[in-house]
PDB file of C-alpha atoms in Angstrom:
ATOM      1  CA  UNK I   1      -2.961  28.094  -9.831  1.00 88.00           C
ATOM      2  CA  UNK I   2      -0.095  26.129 -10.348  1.00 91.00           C
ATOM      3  CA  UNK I   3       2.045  25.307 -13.331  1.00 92.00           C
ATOM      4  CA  UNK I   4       4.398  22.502 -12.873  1.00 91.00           C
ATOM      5  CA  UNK I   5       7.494  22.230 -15.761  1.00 92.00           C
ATOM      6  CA  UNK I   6       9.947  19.565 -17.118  1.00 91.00           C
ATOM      7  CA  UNK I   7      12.849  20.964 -19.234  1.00 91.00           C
ATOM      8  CA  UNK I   8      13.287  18.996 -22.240  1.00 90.00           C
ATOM      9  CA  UNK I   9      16.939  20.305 -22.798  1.00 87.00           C
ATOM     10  CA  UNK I  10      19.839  20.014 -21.233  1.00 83.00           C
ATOM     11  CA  UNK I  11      21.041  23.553 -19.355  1.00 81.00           C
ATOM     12  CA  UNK I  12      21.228  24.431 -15.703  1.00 82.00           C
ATOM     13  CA  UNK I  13      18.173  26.774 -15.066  1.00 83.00           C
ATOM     14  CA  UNK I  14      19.179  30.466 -13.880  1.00 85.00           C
ATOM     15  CA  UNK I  15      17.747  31.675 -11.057  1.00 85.00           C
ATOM     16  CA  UNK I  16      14.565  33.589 -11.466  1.00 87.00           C
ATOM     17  CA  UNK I  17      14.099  31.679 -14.796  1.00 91.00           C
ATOM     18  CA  UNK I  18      10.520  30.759 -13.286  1.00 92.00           C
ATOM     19  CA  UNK I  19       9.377  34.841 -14.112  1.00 92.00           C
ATOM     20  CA  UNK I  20      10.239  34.473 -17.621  1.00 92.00           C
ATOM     21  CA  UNK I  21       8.701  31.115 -18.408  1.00 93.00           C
ATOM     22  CA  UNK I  22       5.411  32.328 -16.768  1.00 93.00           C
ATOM     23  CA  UNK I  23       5.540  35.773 -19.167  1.00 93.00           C
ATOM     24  CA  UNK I  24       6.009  33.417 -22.066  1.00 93.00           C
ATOM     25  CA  UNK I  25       3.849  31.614 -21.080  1.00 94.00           C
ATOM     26  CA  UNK I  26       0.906  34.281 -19.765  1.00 93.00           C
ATOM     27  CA  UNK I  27      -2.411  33.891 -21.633  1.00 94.00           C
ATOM     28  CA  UNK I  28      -1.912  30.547 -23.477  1.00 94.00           C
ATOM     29  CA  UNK I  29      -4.093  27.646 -21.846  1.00 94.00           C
ATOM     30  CA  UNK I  30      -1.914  24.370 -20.989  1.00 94.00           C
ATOM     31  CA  UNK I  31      -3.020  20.970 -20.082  1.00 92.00           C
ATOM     32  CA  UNK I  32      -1.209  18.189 -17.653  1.00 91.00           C
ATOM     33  CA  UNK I  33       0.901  15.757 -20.056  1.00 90.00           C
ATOM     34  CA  UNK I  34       1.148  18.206 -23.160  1.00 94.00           C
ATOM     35  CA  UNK I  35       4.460  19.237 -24.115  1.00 94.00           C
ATOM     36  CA  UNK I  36       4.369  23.664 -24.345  1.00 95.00           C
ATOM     37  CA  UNK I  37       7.349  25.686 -26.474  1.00 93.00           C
ATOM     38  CA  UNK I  38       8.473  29.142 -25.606  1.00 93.00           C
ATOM     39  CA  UNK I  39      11.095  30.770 -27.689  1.00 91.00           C
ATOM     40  CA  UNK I  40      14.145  32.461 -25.743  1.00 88.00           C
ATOM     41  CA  UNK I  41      16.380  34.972 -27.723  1.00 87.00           C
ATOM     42  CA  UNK I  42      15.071  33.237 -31.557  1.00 88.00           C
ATOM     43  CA  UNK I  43      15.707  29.796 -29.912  1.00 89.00           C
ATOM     44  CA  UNK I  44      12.800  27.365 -28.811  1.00 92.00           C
ATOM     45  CA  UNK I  45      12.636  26.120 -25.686  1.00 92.00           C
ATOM     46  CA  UNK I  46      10.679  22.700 -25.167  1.00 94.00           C
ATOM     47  CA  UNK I  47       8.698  21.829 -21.469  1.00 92.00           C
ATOM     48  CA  UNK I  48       6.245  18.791 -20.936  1.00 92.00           C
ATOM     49  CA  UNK I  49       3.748  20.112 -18.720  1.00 91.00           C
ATOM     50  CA  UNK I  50       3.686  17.798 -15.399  1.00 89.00           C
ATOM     51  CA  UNK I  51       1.369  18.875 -13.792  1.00 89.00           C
ATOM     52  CA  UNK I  52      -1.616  22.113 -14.601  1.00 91.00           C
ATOM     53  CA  UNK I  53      -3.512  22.669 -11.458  1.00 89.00           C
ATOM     54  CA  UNK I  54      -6.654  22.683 -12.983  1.00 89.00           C
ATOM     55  CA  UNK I  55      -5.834  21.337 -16.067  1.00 83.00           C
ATOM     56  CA  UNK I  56      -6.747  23.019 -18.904  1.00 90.00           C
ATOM     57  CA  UNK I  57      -5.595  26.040 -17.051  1.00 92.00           C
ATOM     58  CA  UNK I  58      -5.408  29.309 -18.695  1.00 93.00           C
ATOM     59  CA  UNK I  59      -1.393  30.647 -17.311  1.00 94.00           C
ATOM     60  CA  UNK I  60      -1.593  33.719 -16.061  1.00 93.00           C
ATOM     61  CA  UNK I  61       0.894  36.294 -14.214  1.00 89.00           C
ATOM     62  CA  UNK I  62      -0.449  34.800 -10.612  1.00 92.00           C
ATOM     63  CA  UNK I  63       0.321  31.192 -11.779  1.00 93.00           C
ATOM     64  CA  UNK I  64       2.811  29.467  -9.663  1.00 92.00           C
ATOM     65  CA  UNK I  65       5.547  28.019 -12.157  1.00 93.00           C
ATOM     66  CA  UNK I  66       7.645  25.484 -10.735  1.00 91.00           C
ATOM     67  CA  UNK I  67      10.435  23.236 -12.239  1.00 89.00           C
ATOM     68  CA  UNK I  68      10.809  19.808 -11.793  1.00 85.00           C
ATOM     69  CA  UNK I  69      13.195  17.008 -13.421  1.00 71.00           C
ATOM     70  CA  UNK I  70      11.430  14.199 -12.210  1.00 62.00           C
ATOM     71  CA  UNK I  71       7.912  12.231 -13.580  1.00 62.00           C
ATOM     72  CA  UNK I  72       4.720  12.795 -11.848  1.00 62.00           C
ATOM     73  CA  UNK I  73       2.517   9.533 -12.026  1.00 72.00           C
ATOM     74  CA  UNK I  74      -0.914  10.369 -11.208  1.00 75.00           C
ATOM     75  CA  UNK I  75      -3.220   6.927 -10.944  1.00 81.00           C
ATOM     76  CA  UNK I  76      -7.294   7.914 -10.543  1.00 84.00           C
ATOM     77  CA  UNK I  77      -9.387   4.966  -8.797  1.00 89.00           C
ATOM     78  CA  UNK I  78     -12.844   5.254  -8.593  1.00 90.00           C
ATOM     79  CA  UNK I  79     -15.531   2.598  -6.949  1.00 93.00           C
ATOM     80  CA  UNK I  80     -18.673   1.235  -7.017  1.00 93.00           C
ATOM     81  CA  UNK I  81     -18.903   1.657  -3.152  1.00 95.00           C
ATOM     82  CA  UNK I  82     -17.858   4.327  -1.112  1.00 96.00           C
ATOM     83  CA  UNK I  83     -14.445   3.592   0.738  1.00 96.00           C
ATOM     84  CA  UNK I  84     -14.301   3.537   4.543  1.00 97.00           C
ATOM     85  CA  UNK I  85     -10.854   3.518   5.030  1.00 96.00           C
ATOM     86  CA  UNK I  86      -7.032   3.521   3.551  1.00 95.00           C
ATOM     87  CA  UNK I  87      -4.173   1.787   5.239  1.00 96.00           C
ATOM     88  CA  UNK I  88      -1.098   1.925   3.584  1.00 93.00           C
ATOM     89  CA  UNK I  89       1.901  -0.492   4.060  1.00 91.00           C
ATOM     90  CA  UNK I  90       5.266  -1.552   2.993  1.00 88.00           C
ATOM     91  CA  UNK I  91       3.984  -3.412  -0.271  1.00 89.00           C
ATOM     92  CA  UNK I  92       1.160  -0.951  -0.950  1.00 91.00           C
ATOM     93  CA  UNK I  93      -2.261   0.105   0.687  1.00 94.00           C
ATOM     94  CA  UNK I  94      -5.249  -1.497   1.747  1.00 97.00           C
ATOM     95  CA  UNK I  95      -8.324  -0.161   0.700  1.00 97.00           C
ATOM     96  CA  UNK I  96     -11.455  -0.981   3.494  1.00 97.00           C
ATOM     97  CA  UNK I  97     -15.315  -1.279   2.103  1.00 97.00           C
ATOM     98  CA  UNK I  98     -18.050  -1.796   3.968  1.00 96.00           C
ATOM     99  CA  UNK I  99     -17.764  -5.191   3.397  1.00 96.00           C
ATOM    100  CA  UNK I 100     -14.888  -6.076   0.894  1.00 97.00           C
ATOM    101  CA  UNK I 101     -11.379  -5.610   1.308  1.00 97.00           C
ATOM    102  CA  UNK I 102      -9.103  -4.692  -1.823  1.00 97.00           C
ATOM    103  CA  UNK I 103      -5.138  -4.485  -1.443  1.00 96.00           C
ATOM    104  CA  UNK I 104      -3.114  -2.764  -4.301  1.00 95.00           C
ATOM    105  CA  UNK I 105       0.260  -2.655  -5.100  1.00 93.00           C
ATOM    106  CA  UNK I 106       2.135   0.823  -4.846  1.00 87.00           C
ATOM    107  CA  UNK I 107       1.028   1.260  -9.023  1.00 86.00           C
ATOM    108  CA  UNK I 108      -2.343   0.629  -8.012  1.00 89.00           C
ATOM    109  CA  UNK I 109      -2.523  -3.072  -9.458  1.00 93.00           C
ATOM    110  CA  UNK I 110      -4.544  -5.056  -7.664  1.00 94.00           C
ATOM    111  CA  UNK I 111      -2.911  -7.908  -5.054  1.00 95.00           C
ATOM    112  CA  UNK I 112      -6.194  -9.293  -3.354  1.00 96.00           C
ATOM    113  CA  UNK I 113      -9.356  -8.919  -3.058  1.00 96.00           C
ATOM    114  CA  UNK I 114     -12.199 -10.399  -0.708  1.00 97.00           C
ATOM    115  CA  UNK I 115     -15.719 -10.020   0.629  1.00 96.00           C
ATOM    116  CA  UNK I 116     -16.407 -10.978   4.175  1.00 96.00           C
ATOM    117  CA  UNK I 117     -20.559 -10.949   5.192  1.00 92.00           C
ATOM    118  CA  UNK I 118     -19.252  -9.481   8.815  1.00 95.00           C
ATOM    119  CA  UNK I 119     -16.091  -7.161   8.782  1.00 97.00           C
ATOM    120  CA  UNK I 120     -14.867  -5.450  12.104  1.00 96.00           C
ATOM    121  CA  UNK I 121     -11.508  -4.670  11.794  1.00 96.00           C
ATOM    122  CA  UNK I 122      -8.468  -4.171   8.865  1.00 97.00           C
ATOM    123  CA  UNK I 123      -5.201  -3.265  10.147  1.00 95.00           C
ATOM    124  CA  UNK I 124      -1.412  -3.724   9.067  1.00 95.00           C
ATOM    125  CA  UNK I 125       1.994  -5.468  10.700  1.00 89.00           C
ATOM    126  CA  UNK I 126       5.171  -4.790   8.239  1.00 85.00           C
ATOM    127  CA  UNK I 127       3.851  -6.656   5.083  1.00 87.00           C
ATOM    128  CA  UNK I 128       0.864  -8.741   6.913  1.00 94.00           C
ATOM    129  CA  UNK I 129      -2.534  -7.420   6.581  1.00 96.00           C
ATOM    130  CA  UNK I 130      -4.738  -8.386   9.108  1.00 96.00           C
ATOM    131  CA  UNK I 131      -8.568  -8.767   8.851  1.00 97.00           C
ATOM    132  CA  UNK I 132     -10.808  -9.303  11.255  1.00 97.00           C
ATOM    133  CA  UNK I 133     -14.350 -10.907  10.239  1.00 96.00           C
ATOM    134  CA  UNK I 134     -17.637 -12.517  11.496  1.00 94.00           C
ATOM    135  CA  UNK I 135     -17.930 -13.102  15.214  1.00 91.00           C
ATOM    136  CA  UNK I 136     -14.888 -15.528  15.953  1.00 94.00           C
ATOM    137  CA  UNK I 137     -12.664 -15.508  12.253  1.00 96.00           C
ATOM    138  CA  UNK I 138      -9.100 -14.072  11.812  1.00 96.00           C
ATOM    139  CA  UNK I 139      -7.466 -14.028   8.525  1.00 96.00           C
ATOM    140  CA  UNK I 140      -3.800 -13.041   7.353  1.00 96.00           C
ATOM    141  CA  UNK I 141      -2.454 -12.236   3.693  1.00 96.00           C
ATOM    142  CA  UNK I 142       0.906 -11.743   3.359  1.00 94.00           C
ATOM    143  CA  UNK I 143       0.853 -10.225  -0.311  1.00 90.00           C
TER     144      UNK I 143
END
């Protein structure tokens, strides 16, 4: 289990500060995106909760705490079809159906999009995708 933390104060973090947060913190259940409060000698100290692996997650004296100052962006994507494949390039990734090609930006907006009735082959040359389709067909999008 894993506890991820982002101070919402300005101090430089002792060493060892991890400990105390996660005795706080011991027993109370915490969810990814929620904002948690422990209080340190009578004064409260405020943490948005990055990331809870799982989330809810009850902390407890095994949890992992961890401090971070940066965001974690977490994007879900789920399909109709199953995915074959996932090439990722300079502008993005390129995700491969069975028959359908789908290319997303790197905030998981979508670029292009296509359906071919025969696709072999999907691959990537700097910011060039590459699809091969039906018996004789090349095509190139430069997104």
């Amino acid at each position: 289990m894993r506890l991820v933390l982002k101070p919402l104060f300005e101090a430089e973090l002792p060493a060892g500060f991890e400990e105390i947060v996660r005795e706080k913190l011991a027993g109370k259940e915490v969810r990814t995106g929620e904002e948690v409060e422990i209080d340190l000698l009578g004064k409260p100290l405020r943490f948005k909760v990055l990331l809870a692996e799982p989330s809810p997650m009850k902390v407890a004296r095994s949890t992992r705490v961890e401090f971070s100052t940066g965001e974690v962006k977490i994007i879900n994507f789920e399909f109709d079809e199953p995915v074959k494949d996932i090439i990722p390039f300079e502008k993005g990734f390129v995700v491969v159906f069975s028959n359908k090609v789908l290319i997303l930006n790197h905030n998981g907006q979508k670029i292009y999009s296509d359906e071919f009735e025969e696709l072999n082959k999907v691959s990537v040359s700097k910011e060039t995708v590459v699809i091969v389709h039906g018996k004789n067909k090349l095509r190139l999008v430069k997104p």
